[in-house]
Tab-separated table of C-alpha atoms and ligand atoms in Angstrom:
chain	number	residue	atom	x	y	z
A	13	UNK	CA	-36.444	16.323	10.207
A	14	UNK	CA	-34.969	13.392	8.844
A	15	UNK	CA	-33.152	10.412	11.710
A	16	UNK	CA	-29.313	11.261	11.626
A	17	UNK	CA	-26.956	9.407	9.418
A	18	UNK	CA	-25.870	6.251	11.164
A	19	UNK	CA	-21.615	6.463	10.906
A	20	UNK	CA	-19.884	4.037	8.411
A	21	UNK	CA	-16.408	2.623	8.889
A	22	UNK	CA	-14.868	1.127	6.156
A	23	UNK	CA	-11.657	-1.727	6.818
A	24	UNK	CA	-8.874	-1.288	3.962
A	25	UNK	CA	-5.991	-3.495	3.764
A	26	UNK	CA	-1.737	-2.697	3.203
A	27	UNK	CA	-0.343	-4.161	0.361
A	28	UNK	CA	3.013	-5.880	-0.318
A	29	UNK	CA	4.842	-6.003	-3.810
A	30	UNK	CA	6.051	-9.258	-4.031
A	31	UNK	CA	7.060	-8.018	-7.746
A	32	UNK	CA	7.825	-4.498	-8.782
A	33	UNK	CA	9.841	-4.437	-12.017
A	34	UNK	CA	10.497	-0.656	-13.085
A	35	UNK	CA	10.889	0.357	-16.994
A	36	UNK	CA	12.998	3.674	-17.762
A	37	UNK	CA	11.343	6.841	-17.050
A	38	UNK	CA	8.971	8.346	-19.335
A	39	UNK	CA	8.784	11.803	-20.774
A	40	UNK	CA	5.967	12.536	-18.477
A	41	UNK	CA	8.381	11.516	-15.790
A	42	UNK	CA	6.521	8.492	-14.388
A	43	UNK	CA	7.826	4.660	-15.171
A	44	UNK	CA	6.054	2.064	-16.328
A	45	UNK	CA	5.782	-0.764	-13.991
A	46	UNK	CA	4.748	-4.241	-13.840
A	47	UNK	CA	3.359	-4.619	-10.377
A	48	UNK	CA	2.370	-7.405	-8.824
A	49	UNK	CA	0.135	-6.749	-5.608
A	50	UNK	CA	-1.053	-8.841	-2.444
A	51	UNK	CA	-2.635	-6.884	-0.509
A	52	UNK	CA	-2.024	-8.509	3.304
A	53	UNK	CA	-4.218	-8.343	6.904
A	54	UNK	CA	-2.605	-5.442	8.079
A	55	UNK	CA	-5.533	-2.883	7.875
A	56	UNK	CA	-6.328	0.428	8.717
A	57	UNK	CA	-9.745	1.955	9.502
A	58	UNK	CA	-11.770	4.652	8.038
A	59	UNK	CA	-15.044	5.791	10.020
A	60	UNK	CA	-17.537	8.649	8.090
A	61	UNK	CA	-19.335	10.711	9.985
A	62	UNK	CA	-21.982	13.417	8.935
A	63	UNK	CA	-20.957	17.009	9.981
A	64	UNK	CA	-20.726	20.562	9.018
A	65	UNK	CA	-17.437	20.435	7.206
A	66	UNK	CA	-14.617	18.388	5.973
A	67	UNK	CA	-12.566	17.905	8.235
A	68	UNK	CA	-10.080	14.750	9.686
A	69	UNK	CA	-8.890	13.431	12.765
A	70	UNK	CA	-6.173	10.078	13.078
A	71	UNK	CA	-5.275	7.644	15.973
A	72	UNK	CA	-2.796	5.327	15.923
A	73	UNK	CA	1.015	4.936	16.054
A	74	UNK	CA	2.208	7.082	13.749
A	75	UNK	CA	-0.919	9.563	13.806
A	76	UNK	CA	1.780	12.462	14.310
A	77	UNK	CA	2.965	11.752	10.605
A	78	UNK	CA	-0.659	12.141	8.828
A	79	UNK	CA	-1.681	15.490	7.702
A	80	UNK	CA	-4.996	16.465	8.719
A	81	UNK	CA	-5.099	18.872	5.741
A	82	UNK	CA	-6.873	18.926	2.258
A	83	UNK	CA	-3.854	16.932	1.622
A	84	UNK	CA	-4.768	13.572	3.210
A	85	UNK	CA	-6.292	11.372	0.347
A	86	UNK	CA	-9.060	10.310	2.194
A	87	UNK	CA	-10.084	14.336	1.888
A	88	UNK	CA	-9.571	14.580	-1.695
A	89	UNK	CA	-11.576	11.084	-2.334
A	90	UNK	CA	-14.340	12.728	-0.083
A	91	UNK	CA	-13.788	15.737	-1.972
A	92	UNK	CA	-13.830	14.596	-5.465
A	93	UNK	CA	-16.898	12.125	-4.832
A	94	UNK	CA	-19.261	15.104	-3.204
A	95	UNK	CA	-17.790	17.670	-6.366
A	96	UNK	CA	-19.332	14.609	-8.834
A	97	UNK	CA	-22.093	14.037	-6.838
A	98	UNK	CA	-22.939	17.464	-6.693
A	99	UNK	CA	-22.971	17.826	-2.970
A	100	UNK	CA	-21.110	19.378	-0.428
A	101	UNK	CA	-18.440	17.071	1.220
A	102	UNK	CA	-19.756	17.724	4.843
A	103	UNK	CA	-18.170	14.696	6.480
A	104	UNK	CA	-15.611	14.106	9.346
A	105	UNK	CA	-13.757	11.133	8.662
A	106	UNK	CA	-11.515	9.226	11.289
A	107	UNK	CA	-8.581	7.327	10.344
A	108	UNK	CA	-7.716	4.461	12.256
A	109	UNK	CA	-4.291	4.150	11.378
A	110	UNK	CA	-2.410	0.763	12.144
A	111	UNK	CA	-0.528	0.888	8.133
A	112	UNK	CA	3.176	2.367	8.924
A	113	UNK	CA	3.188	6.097	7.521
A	114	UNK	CA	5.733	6.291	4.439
A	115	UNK	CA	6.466	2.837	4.355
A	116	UNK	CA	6.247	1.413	1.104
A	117	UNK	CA	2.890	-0.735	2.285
A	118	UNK	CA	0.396	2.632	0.453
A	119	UNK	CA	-1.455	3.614	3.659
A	120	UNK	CA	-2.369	6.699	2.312
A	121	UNK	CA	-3.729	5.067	-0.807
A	122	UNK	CA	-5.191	2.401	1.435
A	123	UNK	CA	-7.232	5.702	3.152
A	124	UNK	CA	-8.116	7.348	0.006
A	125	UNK	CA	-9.919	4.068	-1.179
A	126	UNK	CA	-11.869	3.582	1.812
A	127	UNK	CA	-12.904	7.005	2.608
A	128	UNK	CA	-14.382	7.055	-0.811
A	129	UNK	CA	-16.706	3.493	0.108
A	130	UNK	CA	-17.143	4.901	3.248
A	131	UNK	CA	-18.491	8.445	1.883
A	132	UNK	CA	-20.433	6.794	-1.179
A	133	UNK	CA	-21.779	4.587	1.614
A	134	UNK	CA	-22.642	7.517	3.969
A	135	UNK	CA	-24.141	9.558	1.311
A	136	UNK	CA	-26.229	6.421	-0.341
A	137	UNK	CA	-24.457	7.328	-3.927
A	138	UNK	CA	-24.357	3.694	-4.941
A	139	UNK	CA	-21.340	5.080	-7.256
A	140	UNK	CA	-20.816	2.309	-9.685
A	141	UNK	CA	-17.695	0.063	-9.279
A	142	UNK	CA	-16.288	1.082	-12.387
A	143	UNK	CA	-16.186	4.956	-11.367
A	144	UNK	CA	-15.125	4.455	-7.917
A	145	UNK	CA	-12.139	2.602	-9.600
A	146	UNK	CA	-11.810	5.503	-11.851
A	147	UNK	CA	-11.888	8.253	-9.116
A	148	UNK	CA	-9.076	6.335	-7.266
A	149	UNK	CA	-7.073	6.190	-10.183
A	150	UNK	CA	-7.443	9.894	-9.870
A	151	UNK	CA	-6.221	9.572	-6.694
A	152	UNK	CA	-2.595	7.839	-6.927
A	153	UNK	CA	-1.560	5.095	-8.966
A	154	UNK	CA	-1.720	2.154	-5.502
A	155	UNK	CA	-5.861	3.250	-4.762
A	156	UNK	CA	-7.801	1.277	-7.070
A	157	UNK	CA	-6.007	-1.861	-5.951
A	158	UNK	CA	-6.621	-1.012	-2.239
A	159	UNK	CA	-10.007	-0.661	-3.033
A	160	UNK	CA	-10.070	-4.246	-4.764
A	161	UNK	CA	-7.573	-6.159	-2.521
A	162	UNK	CA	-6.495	-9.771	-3.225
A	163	UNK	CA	-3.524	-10.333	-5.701
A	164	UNK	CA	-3.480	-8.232	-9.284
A	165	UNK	CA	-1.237	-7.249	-11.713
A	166	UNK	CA	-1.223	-3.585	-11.964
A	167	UNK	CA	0.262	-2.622	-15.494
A	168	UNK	CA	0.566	1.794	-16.735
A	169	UNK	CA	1.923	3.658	-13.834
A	170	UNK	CA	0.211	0.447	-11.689
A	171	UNK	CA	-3.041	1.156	-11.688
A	172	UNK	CA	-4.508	-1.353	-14.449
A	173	UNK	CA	-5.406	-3.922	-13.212
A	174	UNK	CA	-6.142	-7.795	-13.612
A	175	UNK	CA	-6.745	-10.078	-10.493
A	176	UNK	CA	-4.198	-12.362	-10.448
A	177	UNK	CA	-4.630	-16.514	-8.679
A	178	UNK	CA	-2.524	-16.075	-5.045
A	179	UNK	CA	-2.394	-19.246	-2.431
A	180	UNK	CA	-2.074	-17.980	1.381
A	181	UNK	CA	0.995	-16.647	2.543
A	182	UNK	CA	2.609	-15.809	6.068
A	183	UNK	CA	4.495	-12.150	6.436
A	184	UNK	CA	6.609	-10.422	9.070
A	185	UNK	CA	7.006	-6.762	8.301
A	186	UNK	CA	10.139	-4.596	9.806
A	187	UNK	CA	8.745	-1.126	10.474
A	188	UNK	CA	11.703	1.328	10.199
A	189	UNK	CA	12.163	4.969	12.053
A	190	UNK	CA	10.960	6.869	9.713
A	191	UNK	CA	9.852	6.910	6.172
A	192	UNK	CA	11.196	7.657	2.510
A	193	UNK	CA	9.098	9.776	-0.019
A	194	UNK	CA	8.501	7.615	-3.000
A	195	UNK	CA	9.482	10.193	-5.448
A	196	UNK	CA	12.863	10.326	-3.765
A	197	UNK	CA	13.211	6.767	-4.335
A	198	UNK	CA	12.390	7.000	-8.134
A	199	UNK	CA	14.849	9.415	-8.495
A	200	UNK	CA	17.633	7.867	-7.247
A	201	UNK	CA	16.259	4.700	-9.304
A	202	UNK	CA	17.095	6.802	-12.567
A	203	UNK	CA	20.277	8.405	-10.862
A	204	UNK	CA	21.598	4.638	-10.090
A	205	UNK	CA	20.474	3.578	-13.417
A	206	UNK	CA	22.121	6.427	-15.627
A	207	UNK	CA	25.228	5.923	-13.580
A	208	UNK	CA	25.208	2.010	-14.859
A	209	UNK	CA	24.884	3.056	-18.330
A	210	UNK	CA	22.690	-0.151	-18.528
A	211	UNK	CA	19.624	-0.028	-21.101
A	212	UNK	CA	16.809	-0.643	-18.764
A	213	UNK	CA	13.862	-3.651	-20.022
A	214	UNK	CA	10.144	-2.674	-20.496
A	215	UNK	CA	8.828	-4.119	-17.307
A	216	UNK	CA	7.197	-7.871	-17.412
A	217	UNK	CA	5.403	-9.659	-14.738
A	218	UNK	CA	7.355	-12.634	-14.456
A	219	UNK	CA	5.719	-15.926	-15.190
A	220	UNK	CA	7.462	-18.555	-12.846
A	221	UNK	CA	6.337	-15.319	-10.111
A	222	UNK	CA	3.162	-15.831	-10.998
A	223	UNK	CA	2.721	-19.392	-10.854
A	224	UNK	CA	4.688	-19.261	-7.710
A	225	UNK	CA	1.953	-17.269	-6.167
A	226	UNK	CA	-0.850	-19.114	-7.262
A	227	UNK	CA	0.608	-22.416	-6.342
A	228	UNK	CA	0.529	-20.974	-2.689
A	229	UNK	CA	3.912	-23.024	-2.265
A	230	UNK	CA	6.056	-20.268	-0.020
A	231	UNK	CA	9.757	-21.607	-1.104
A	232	UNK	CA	9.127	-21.061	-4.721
A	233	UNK	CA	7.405	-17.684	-3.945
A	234	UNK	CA	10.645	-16.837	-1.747
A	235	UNK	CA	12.983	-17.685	-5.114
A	236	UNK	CA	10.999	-14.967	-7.498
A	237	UNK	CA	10.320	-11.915	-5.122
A	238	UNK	CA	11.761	-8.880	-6.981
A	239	UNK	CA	11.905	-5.748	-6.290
A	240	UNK	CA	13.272	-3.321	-9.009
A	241	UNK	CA	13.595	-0.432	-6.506
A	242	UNK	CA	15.332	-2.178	-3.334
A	243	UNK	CA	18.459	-1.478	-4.789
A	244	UNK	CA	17.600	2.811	-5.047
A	245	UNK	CA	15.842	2.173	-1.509
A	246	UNK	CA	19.400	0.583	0.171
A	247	UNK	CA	21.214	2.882	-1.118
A	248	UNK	CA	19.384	6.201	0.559
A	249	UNK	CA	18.822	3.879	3.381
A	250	UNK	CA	22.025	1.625	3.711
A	251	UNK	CA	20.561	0.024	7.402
A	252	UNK	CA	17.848	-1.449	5.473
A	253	UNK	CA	21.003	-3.861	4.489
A	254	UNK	CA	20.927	-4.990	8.198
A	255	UNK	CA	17.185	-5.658	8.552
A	256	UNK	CA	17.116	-7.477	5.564
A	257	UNK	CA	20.177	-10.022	6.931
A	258	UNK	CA	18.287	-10.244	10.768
A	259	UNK	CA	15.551	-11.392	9.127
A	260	UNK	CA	16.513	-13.787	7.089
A	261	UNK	CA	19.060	-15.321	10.194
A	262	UNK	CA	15.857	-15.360	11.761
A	263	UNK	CA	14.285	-17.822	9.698
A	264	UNK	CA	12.642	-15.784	6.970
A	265	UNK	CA	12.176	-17.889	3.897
A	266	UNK	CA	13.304	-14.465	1.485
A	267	UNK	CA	13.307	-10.597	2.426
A	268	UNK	CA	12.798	-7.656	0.238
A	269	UNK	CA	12.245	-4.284	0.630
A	270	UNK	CA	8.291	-3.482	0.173
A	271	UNK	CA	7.319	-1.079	-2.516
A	272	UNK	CA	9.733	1.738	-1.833
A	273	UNK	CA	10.643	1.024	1.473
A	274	UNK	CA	11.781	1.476	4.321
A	275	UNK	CA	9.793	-1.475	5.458
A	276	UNK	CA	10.511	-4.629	4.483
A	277	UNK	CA	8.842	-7.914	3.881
A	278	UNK	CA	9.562	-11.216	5.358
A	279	UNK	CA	8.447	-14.283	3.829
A	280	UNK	CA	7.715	-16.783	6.504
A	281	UNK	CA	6.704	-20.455	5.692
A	282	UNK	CA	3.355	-20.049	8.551
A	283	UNK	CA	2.495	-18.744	11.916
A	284	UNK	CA	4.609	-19.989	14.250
A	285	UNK	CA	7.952	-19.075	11.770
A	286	UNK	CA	5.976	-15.804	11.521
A	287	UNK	CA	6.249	-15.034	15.543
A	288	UNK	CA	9.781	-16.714	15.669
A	289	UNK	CA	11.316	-14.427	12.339
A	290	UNK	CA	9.440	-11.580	14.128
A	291	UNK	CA	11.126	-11.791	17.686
A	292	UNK	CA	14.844	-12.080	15.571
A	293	UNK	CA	13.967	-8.507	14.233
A	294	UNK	CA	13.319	-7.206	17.100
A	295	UNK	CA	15.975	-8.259	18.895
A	296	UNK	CA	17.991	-7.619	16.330
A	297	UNK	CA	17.470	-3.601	17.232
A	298	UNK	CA	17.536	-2.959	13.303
A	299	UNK	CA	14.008	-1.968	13.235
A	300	UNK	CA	11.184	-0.106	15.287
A	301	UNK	CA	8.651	-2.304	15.443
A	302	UNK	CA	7.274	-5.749	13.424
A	303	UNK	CA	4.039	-6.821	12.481
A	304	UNK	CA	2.661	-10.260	11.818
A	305	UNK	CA	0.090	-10.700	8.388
A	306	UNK	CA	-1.000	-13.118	6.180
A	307	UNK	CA	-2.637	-12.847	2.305
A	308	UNK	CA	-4.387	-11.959	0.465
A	309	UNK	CA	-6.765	-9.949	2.569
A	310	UNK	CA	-9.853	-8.861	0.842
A	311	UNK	CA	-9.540	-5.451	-0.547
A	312	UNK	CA	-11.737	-1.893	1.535
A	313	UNK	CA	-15.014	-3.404	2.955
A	314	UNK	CA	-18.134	-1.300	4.859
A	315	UNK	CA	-17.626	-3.347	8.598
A	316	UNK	CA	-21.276	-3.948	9.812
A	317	UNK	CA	-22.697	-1.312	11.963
B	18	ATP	P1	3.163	3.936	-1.406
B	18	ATP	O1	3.468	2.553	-0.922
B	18	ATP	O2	1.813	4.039	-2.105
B	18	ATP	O3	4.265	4.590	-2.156
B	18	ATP	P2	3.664	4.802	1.262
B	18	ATP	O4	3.059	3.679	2.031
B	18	ATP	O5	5.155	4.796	1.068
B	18	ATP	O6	2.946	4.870	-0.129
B	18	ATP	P3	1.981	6.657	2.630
B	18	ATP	O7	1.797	6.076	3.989
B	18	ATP	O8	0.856	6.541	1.676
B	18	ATP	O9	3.321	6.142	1.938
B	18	ATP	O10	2.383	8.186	2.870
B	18	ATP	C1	3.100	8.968	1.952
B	18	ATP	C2	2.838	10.442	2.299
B	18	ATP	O11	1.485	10.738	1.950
B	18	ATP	C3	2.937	10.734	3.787
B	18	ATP	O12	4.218	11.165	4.120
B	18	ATP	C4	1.897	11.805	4.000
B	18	ATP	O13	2.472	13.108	3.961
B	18	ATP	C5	0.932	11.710	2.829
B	18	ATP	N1	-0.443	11.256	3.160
B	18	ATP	C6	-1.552	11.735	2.624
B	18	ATP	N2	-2.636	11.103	3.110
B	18	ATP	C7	-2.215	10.207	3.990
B	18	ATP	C8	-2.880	9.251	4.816
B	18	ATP	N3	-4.211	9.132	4.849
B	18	ATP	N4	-2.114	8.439	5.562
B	18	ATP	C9	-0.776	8.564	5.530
B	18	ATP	N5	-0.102	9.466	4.800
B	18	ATP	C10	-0.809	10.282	4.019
């Protein structure tokens, strides 16, 4: 009888948009986006274990809020790797979950991406990079950059990508009650944009963005942060308004809402901003809780055992 399979936990980061510009929709009903990424040191944890079945447990502050089903995407990564691999997916995989649920910062993406290290790990598949990064574009179009981390440009529906030059940066992040289904958000993008009548441009990664990032200089990073769906995000969640304004009384160097919200991103020049912008929120009472970061953070890694 073979020695039993020693556990393997992988560490996979949240990500922030600091630019998400949003062309019409398509026939197929997705949008083309220009994306940037920065993935940030807010992580969660995924730990594989051998066992009978597939099956999922979660801890953490929002646990309640993850389905434990076939639907979680660390399941279907674990699925889809074994069904290539030719094996059964007979794996219990824990989710350490510190990423808010529904936030806008792609937890569940973030999960999908490092259950699939973690079982290609496990499993000794030595998938090459270039697959796994295909499987988790199976997956959603936010897993192959939590699988890479840094800072990239994700181009499509987001999910090409090219590693982009990013300086560090300091973050305060306003968890709301609650979350908001991304698809809900997209729709009332279109809704808000038919209403305007307004022809809407292909979507461009912005150039003085990019140079802002790379320059690591926080005040010109603060003037370009744009977020194409903030305004369909405030507008099915009007409070965000408030959280936004605390912040930035705080101290915040620039606010926006992250991805498709409800939690929002607070650009802080360093650490000690960082704690000071982060007690203002939550005194403030316009959030649940906040939580301190910095990036980039390096993308799902196997933690030593
Ligand atoms: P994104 O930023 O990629 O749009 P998000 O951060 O807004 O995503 P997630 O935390 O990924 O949202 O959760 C969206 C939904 O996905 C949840 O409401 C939940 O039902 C489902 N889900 C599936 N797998 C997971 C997982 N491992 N963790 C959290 N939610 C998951």
């Amino acid at each position: 009888m073979s020695a039993p399979q020693a556990p393997v936990t992988v560490r996979v980061p949240a990500k922030v948009n600091v630019q998400l510009a949003v062309g019409a929709a398509r026939p197929d009903g997705f949008h083309d986006l220009a994306n940037v990424f920065l993935a940030v040191s807010l992580y969660d944890e995924v730990t594989a274990t051998p066992a009978d079945a597939l099956t999922i447990t979660c801890t953490g502050p929002d646990a309640d809020q993850v389905p434990l089903d076939r639907s979680n995407l660390a399941a279907r990564a674990a699925e889809i790797l074994a069904a290539r691999a030719g094996i059964e997916p007979a794996v219990h995989l824990h989710i350490a979950k510190n990423i808010p649920v529904a936030g806008g910062m792609a937890g569940g993406s973030a999960d999908g991406a490092a259950a699939l290290l973690a079982c290609d790990t496990l499993w000794g598949l030595n998938t090459p990079r270039a697959e796994l990064l295909d499987i988790c574009a199976e997956l959603g179009s936010d897993v192959p950059f939590s699988l890479v981390g840094g800072a990239a440009l994700g181009t499509g529906r987001g999910e090409l990508l090219t590693p982009v030059g990013a300086g560090t940066f300091h973050w305060v992040f306003a968890v709301a009650d609650g979350g908001l289904s991304t698809p809900a958000v997209f729709r009332e993008f279109d809704r808000l944009a038919e209403a305007a009548g307004t022809r809407i441009p292909e979507p461009e990664a912005s150039p003085a963005l990019l140079a802002a990032l790379a320059s690591g200089d926080a005040d010109r990073l603060g003037a370009t942060l744009a977020n194409d769906l903030q305004a369909a995000a405030l507008s099915l969640r009007p409070q965000l308004a408030r959280t936004l304004a605390a912040g930035v009384e705080g101290g915040a160097l620039a606010a926006l809402v992250s991805g498709s919200g409800p939690t929002t991103a607070f650009l802080v020049a360093d650490e000690e901003a960082a704690a000071k912008v982060a007690a203002a929120l939550e005194a403030s009472g316009t959030c649940r809780a906040t939580r301190v970061a910095s990036s980039p953070a390096p993308g799902a890694t196997v933690l030593p055992s």
